[in-house]
Amino acid sequence: MDQKPIACWMTDMDGVLVREGSIVPGADALLSRLREKGIPFLVLTNNSIHTPRDLRHRLQATGLDVPEEAIWTSALATAAFLGEQRPQGSAYVIGEAGLTTALHDIGYVITDRNPDYVVLGETRTYSFSSIATAMRLVEQGARFVATNPDATGPSPEGILPATGSVAAMISKATGVEPYFVGKPNPLMMRAALNRLGAHSESTVMIGDRMDTDILAGLEAGMRTVLVLSGITKEHEIDRFPFRPTRVVSSVADLVDDV
């Protein structure tokens, strides 16, 4: 069966466009080519800490110009999901501005008094008291949602506990598993496709992780490109029961395909 021409592009951010605060060579050329040709694209991230405005500023500091509307985070995907499930609802939130702003923007009230949801996101300052409050609220019947399942995050000193690890702690205490909205849940990808007005058959997903980016793209029906500039190494690909459509060293190898 003939594949449709690629009409839209999606790409993960960390490990694909930037790495440890620096631009990945070729990332600026790829985004420039997409803009020159008027091809729709989205930059996706499972990190829920920052708003699109903040992320735009951080990317600009590395030399990448990405408009706010081309940034799609797990916080935005979580807000979109909750807005559809329970409009004008309420939530107890563990997270930072990226998540709280997204929830406020859909009309949610953030409260610890009988909330509809406990929403867990990323933060650099998880507090014992806030986790204990989340446990009690889930135990009392609040629905448990988490922005993404990533167990760890990077830091100059080594790994840090991330949303998935803290979610496991709450689940262990309450017996309640969260619903994870971010990658690899294809829900995040389908919401991104809707945002672009794109079709999965003509969209490609670029990522550096087999277990999130490539899996999410695959399950959403997109073509996938694994770049070897981030987490997954070439010798690890065969460990997985699925394969990307294509494997390249970095986004620099994709510029001429646009």
PDB file of N, CA, C and O in Angstrom, residues 10 44 149 179-193 199-201 203-206 209-225 240-245:
ATOM      1  N   MET A  10       5.639  15.980  13.875  1.00  0.00           N
ATOM      2  CA  MET A  10       5.678  16.152  15.320  1.00  0.00           C
ATOM      3  C   MET A  10       7.039  15.702  15.816  1.00  0.00           C
ATOM      4  O   MET A  10       7.619  14.756  15.281  1.00  0.00           O
ATOM      5  N   LEU A  44       6.504  18.368  21.044  1.00  0.00           N
ATOM      6  CA  LEU A  44       5.828  17.718  22.161  1.00  0.00           C
ATOM      7  C   LEU A  44       6.792  17.463  23.308  1.00  0.00           C
ATOM      8  O   LEU A  44       7.970  17.167  23.081  1.00  0.00           O
ATOM      9  N   PRO A 149       3.944   9.164  32.656  1.00  0.00           N
ATOM     10  CA  PRO A 149       4.428   8.043  33.459  1.00  0.00           C
ATOM     11  C   PRO A 149       5.939   8.002  33.674  1.00  0.00           C
ATOM     12  O   PRO A 149       6.429   7.056  34.287  1.00  0.00           O
ATOM     13  N   TYR A 179      -4.651   7.457  35.882  1.00  0.00           N
ATOM     14  CA  TYR A 179      -4.730   7.462  34.427  1.00  0.00           C
ATOM     15  C   TYR A 179      -3.656   8.420  33.935  1.00  0.00           C
ATOM     16  O   TYR A 179      -3.679   9.611  34.249  1.00  0.00           O
ATOM     17  N   PHE A 180      -2.688   7.887  33.184  1.00  0.00           N
ATOM     18  CA  PHE A 180      -1.593   8.706  32.653  1.00  0.00           C
ATOM     19  C   PHE A 180      -1.989   9.250  31.286  1.00  0.00           C
ATOM     20  O   PHE A 180      -2.315   8.484  30.379  1.00  0.00           O
ATOM     21  N   VAL A 181      -1.934  10.574  31.128  1.00  0.00           N
ATOM     22  CA  VAL A 181      -2.369  11.203  29.878  1.00  0.00           C
ATOM     23  C   VAL A 181      -1.239  11.302  28.861  1.00  0.00           C
ATOM     24  O   VAL A 181      -1.449  11.132  27.663  1.00  0.00           O
ATOM     25  N   GLY A 182      -0.013  11.592  29.320  1.00  0.00           N
ATOM     26  CA  GLY A 182       1.101  11.848  28.407  1.00  0.00           C
ATOM     27  C   GLY A 182       1.606  10.599  27.703  1.00  0.00           C
ATOM     28  O   GLY A 182       1.104   9.485  27.915  1.00  0.00           O
ATOM     29  N   LYS A 183       2.610  10.805  26.851  1.00  0.00           N
ATOM     30  CA  LYS A 183       3.212   9.684  26.113  1.00  0.00           C
ATOM     31  C   LYS A 183       3.642   8.578  27.083  1.00  0.00           C
ATOM     32  O   LYS A 183       4.146   8.890  28.148  1.00  0.00           O
ATOM     33  N   PRO A 184       3.427   7.301  26.741  1.00  0.00           N
ATOM     34  CA  PRO A 184       3.035   6.783  25.433  1.00  0.00           C
ATOM     35  C   PRO A 184       1.537   6.685  25.178  1.00  0.00           C
ATOM     36  O   PRO A 184       1.134   6.057  24.193  1.00  0.00           O
ATOM     37  N   ASN A 185       0.699   7.270  26.004  1.00  0.00           N
ATOM     38  CA  ASN A 185      -0.744   7.229  25.757  1.00  0.00           C
ATOM     39  C   ASN A 185      -1.038   7.893  24.408  1.00  0.00           C
ATOM     40  O   ASN A 185      -0.734   9.069  24.214  1.00  0.00           O
ATOM     41  N   PRO A 186      -1.645   7.155  23.465  1.00  0.00           N
ATOM     42  CA  PRO A 186      -1.948   7.770  22.173  1.00  0.00           C
ATOM     43  C   PRO A 186      -2.955   8.913  22.274  1.00  0.00           C
ATOM     44  O   PRO A 186      -3.104   9.690  21.338  1.00  0.00           O
ATOM     45  N   LEU A 187      -3.619   9.025  23.437  1.00  0.00           N
ATOM     46  CA  LEU A 187      -4.541  10.143  23.646  1.00  0.00           C
ATOM     47  C   LEU A 187      -3.822  11.482  23.448  1.00  0.00           C
ATOM     48  O   LEU A 187      -4.356  12.408  22.828  1.00  0.00           O
ATOM     49  N   MET A 188      -2.597  11.594  23.962  1.00  0.00           N
ATOM     50  CA  MET A 188      -1.843  12.840  23.812  1.00  0.00           C
ATOM     51  C   MET A 188      -1.548  13.117  22.345  1.00  0.00           C
ATOM     52  O   MET A 188      -1.586  14.255  21.886  1.00  0.00           O
ATOM     53  N   MET A 189      -1.265  12.044  21.597  1.00  0.00           N
ATOM     54  CA  MET A 189      -0.950  12.198  20.183  1.00  0.00           C
ATOM     55  C   MET A 189      -2.198  12.554  19.382  1.00  0.00           C
ATOM     56  O   MET A 189      -2.151  13.392  18.475  1.00  0.00           O
ATOM     57  N   ARG A 190      -3.318  11.945  19.717  1.00  0.00           N
ATOM     58  CA  ARG A 190      -4.554  12.242  18.978  1.00  0.00           C
ATOM     59  C   ARG A 190      -5.004  13.674  19.236  1.00  0.00           C
ATOM     60  O   ARG A 190      -5.490  14.353  18.332  1.00  0.00           O
ATOM     61  N   ALA A 191      -4.819  14.130  20.488  1.00  0.00           N
ATOM     62  CA  ALA A 191      -5.147  15.522  20.785  1.00  0.00           C
ATOM     63  C   ALA A 191      -4.236  16.463  20.004  1.00  0.00           C
ATOM     64  O   ALA A 191      -4.663  17.522  19.525  1.00  0.00           O
ATOM     65  N   ALA A 192      -2.960  16.083  19.866  1.00  0.00           N
ATOM     66  CA  ALA A 192      -2.010  16.880  19.086  1.00  0.00           C
ATOM     67  C   ALA A 192      -2.396  16.886  17.613  1.00  0.00           C
ATOM     68  O   ALA A 192      -2.331  17.929  16.943  1.00  0.00           O
ATOM     69  N   LEU A 193      -2.811  15.743  17.077  1.00  0.00           N
ATOM     70  CA  LEU A 193      -3.276  15.673  15.690  1.00  0.00           C
ATOM     71  C   LEU A 193      -4.483  16.584  15.475  1.00  0.00           C
ATOM     72  O   LEU A 193      -4.569  17.302  14.468  1.00  0.00           O
ATOM     73  N   HIS A 199      -3.922  14.300   9.862  1.00  0.00           N
ATOM     74  CA  HIS A 199      -4.290  12.890   9.821  1.00  0.00           C
ATOM     75  C   HIS A 199      -3.062  12.043  10.166  1.00  0.00           C
ATOM     76  O   HIS A 199      -1.954  12.342   9.716  1.00  0.00           O
ATOM     77  N   SER A 200      -3.269  10.996  10.918  1.00  0.00           N
ATOM     78  CA  SER A 200      -2.142  10.183  11.364  1.00  0.00           C
ATOM     79  C   SER A 200      -1.387   9.565  10.193  1.00  0.00           C
ATOM     80  O   SER A 200      -0.163   9.432  10.235  1.00  0.00           O
ATOM     81  N   GLU A 201      -2.110   9.217   9.122  1.00  0.00           N
ATOM     82  CA  GLU A 201      -1.460   8.545   7.994  1.00  0.00           C
ATOM     83  C   GLU A 201      -0.458   9.439   7.276  1.00  0.00           C
ATOM     84  O   GLU A 201       0.429   8.942   6.578  1.00  0.00           O
ATOM     85  N   THR A 203       1.306  11.974   8.957  1.00  0.00           N
ATOM     86  CA  THR A 203       2.084  12.671   9.983  1.00  0.00           C
ATOM     87  C   THR A 203       3.206  11.765  10.475  1.00  0.00           C
ATOM     88  O   THR A 203       3.020  10.558  10.614  1.00  0.00           O
ATOM     89  N   VAL A 204       4.354  12.371  10.744  1.00  0.00           N
ATOM     90  CA  VAL A 204       5.495  11.608  11.258  1.00  0.00           C
ATOM     91  C   VAL A 204       5.828  12.109  12.661  1.00  0.00           C
ATOM     92  O   VAL A 204       5.700  13.296  12.959  1.00  0.00           O
ATOM     93  N   MET A 205       6.222  11.187  13.546  1.00  0.00           N
ATOM     94  CA  MET A 205       6.626  11.514  14.913  1.00  0.00           C
ATOM     95  C   MET A 205       8.108  11.207  15.072  1.00  0.00           C
ATOM     96  O   MET A 205       8.554  10.086  14.819  1.00  0.00           O
ATOM     97  N   ILE A 206       8.882  12.238  15.478  1.00  0.00           N
ATOM     98  CA  ILE A 206      10.314  12.068  15.725  1.00  0.00           C
ATOM     99  C   ILE A 206      10.527  11.989  17.232  1.00  0.00           C
ATOM    100  O   ILE A 206      10.034  12.852  17.978  1.00  0.00           O
ATOM    101  N   ARG A 209      13.047   8.175  22.323  1.00  0.00           N
ATOM    102  CA  ARG A 209      12.755   7.076  23.264  1.00  0.00           C
ATOM    103  C   ARG A 209      11.801   6.092  22.619  1.00  0.00           C
ATOM    104  O   ARG A 209      10.696   6.460  22.200  1.00  0.00           O
ATOM    105  N   MET A 210      12.205   4.842  22.586  1.00  0.00           N
ATOM    106  CA  MET A 210      11.345   3.799  22.042  1.00  0.00           C
ATOM    107  C   MET A 210      10.091   3.615  22.894  1.00  0.00           C
ATOM    108  O   MET A 210       9.002   3.377  22.367  1.00  0.00           O
ATOM    109  N   ASP A 211      10.248   3.719  24.233  1.00  0.00           N
ATOM    110  CA  ASP A 211       9.148   3.361  25.135  1.00  0.00           C
ATOM    111  C   ASP A 211       8.107   4.458  25.296  1.00  0.00           C
ATOM    112  O   ASP A 211       7.044   4.201  25.871  1.00  0.00           O
ATOM    113  N   THR A 212       8.370   5.662  24.811  1.00  0.00           N
ATOM    114  CA  THR A 212       7.362   6.729  24.900  1.00  0.00           C
ATOM    115  C   THR A 212       7.059   7.294  23.511  1.00  0.00           C
ATOM    116  O   THR A 212       5.976   7.094  22.976  1.00  0.00           O
ATOM    117  N   ASP A 213       8.023   7.974  22.910  1.00  0.00           N
ATOM    118  CA  ASP A 213       7.795   8.656  21.634  1.00  0.00           C
ATOM    119  C   ASP A 213       7.388   7.703  20.517  1.00  0.00           C
ATOM    120  O   ASP A 213       6.380   7.913  19.824  1.00  0.00           O
ATOM    121  N   ILE A 214       8.201   6.672  20.314  1.00  0.00           N
ATOM    122  CA  ILE A 214       7.959   5.757  19.196  1.00  0.00           C
ATOM    123  C   ILE A 214       6.703   4.930  19.446  1.00  0.00           C
ATOM    124  O   ILE A 214       5.876   4.746  18.545  1.00  0.00           O
ATOM    125  N   LEU A 215       6.519   4.455  20.667  1.00  0.00           N
ATOM    126  CA  LEU A 215       5.321   3.689  20.995  1.00  0.00           C
ATOM    127  C   LEU A 215       4.066   4.537  20.818  1.00  0.00           C
ATOM    128  O   LEU A 215       3.068   4.076  20.256  1.00  0.00           O
ATOM    129  N   ALA A 216       4.100   5.778  21.287  1.00  0.00           N
ATOM    130  CA  ALA A 216       2.927   6.660  21.163  1.00  0.00           C
ATOM    131  C   ALA A 216       2.604   6.930  19.700  1.00  0.00           C
ATOM    132  O   ALA A 216       1.439   6.898  19.293  1.00  0.00           O
ATOM    133  N   GLY A 217       3.643   7.220  18.907  1.00  0.00           N
ATOM    134  CA  GLY A 217       3.414   7.460  17.489  1.00  0.00           C
ATOM    135  C   GLY A 217       2.850   6.242  16.786  1.00  0.00           C
ATOM    136  O   GLY A 217       1.898   6.342  15.997  1.00  0.00           O
ATOM    137  N   LEU A 218       3.410   5.085  17.092  1.00  0.00           N
ATOM    138  CA  LEU A 218       2.944   3.831  16.507  1.00  0.00           C
ATOM    139  C   LEU A 218       1.473   3.584  16.836  1.00  0.00           C
ATOM    140  O   LEU A 218       0.657   3.272  15.956  1.00  0.00           O
ATOM    141  N   GLU A 219       1.114   3.728  18.112  1.00  0.00           N
ATOM    142  CA  GLU A 219      -0.253   3.427  18.540  1.00  0.00           C
ATOM    143  C   GLU A 219      -1.253   4.457  18.021  1.00  0.00           C
ATOM    144  O   GLU A 219      -2.450   4.171  17.935  1.00  0.00           O
ATOM    145  N   ALA A 220      -0.770   5.646  17.674  1.00  0.00           N
ATOM    146  CA  ALA A 220      -1.650   6.664  17.099  1.00  0.00           C
ATOM    147  C   ALA A 220      -1.731   6.543  15.578  1.00  0.00           C
ATOM    148  O   ALA A 220      -2.443   7.309  14.934  1.00  0.00           O
ATOM    149  N   GLY A 221      -0.992   5.583  14.997  1.00  0.00           N
ATOM    150  CA  GLY A 221      -1.077   5.339  13.567  1.00  0.00           C
ATOM    151  C   GLY A 221      -0.152   6.185  12.719  1.00  0.00           C
ATOM    152  O   GLY A 221      -0.330   6.272  11.501  1.00  0.00           O
ATOM    153  N   MET A 222       0.871   6.786  13.345  1.00  0.00           N
ATOM    154  CA  MET A 222       1.791   7.648  12.608  1.00  0.00           C
ATOM    155  C   MET A 222       3.048   6.892  12.199  1.00  0.00           C
ATOM    156  O   MET A 222       3.397   5.876  12.792  1.00  0.00           O
ATOM    157  N   ARG A 223       3.756   7.425  11.214  1.00  0.00           N
ATOM    158  CA  ARG A 223       5.104   6.968  10.937  1.00  0.00           C
ATOM    159  C   ARG A 223       6.027   7.507  12.026  1.00  0.00           C
ATOM    160  O   ARG A 223       5.777   8.588  12.565  1.00  0.00           O
ATOM    161  N   THR A 224       7.073   6.773  12.315  1.00  0.00           N
ATOM    162  CA  THR A 224       7.943   7.158  13.432  1.00  0.00           C
ATOM    163  C   THR A 224       9.402   7.173  13.001  1.00  0.00           C
ATOM    164  O   THR A 224       9.827   6.333  12.202  1.00  0.00           O
ATOM    165  N   VAL A 225      10.142   8.129  13.552  1.00  0.00           N
ATOM    166  CA  VAL A 225      11.581   8.216  13.318  1.00  0.00           C
ATOM    167  C   VAL A 225      12.272   8.265  14.675  1.00  0.00           C
ATOM    168  O   VAL A 225      11.994   9.157  15.488  1.00  0.00           O
ATOM    169  N   PHE A 240      12.837  -4.255  21.875  1.00  0.00           N
ATOM    170  CA  PHE A 240      11.410  -3.923  21.867  1.00  0.00           C
ATOM    171  C   PHE A 240      10.669  -4.771  20.835  1.00  0.00           C
ATOM    172  O   PHE A 240      11.234  -5.138  19.799  1.00  0.00           O
ATOM    173  N   PRO A 241       9.398  -5.071  21.095  1.00  0.00           N
ATOM    174  CA  PRO A 241       8.628  -5.898  20.160  1.00  0.00           C
ATOM    175  C   PRO A 241       8.083  -5.103  18.974  1.00  0.00           C
ATOM    176  O   PRO A 241       7.310  -5.635  18.182  1.00  0.00           O
ATOM    177  N   PHE A 242       8.453  -3.850  18.871  1.00  0.00           N
ATOM    178  CA  PHE A 242       8.032  -3.011  17.742  1.00  0.00           C
ATOM    179  C   PHE A 242       9.254  -2.233  17.273  1.00  0.00           C
ATOM    180  O   PHE A 242      10.250  -2.126  17.984  1.00  0.00           O
ATOM    181  N   ARG A 243       9.156  -1.702  16.054  1.00  0.00           N
ATOM    182  CA  ARG A 243      10.286  -0.973  15.490  1.00  0.00           C
ATOM    183  C   ARG A 243       9.821   0.382  14.957  1.00  0.00           C
ATOM    184  O   ARG A 243       8.670   0.515  14.538  1.00  0.00           O
ATOM    185  N   PRO A 244      10.715   1.370  14.970  1.00  0.00           N
ATOM    186  CA  PRO A 244      10.365   2.624  14.319  1.00  0.00           C
ATOM    187  C   PRO A 244      10.362   2.439  12.804  1.00  0.00           C
ATOM    188  O   PRO A 244      10.972   1.496  12.282  1.00  0.00           O
ATOM    189  N   THR A 245       9.681   3.345  12.122  1.00  0.00           N
ATOM    190  CA  THR A 245       9.699   3.301  10.664  1.00  0.00           C
ATOM    191  C   THR A 245      11.106   3.524  10.145  1.00  0.00           C
ATOM    192  O   THR A 245      11.524   2.931   9.145  1.00  0.00           O
TER     193      THR A 245
END
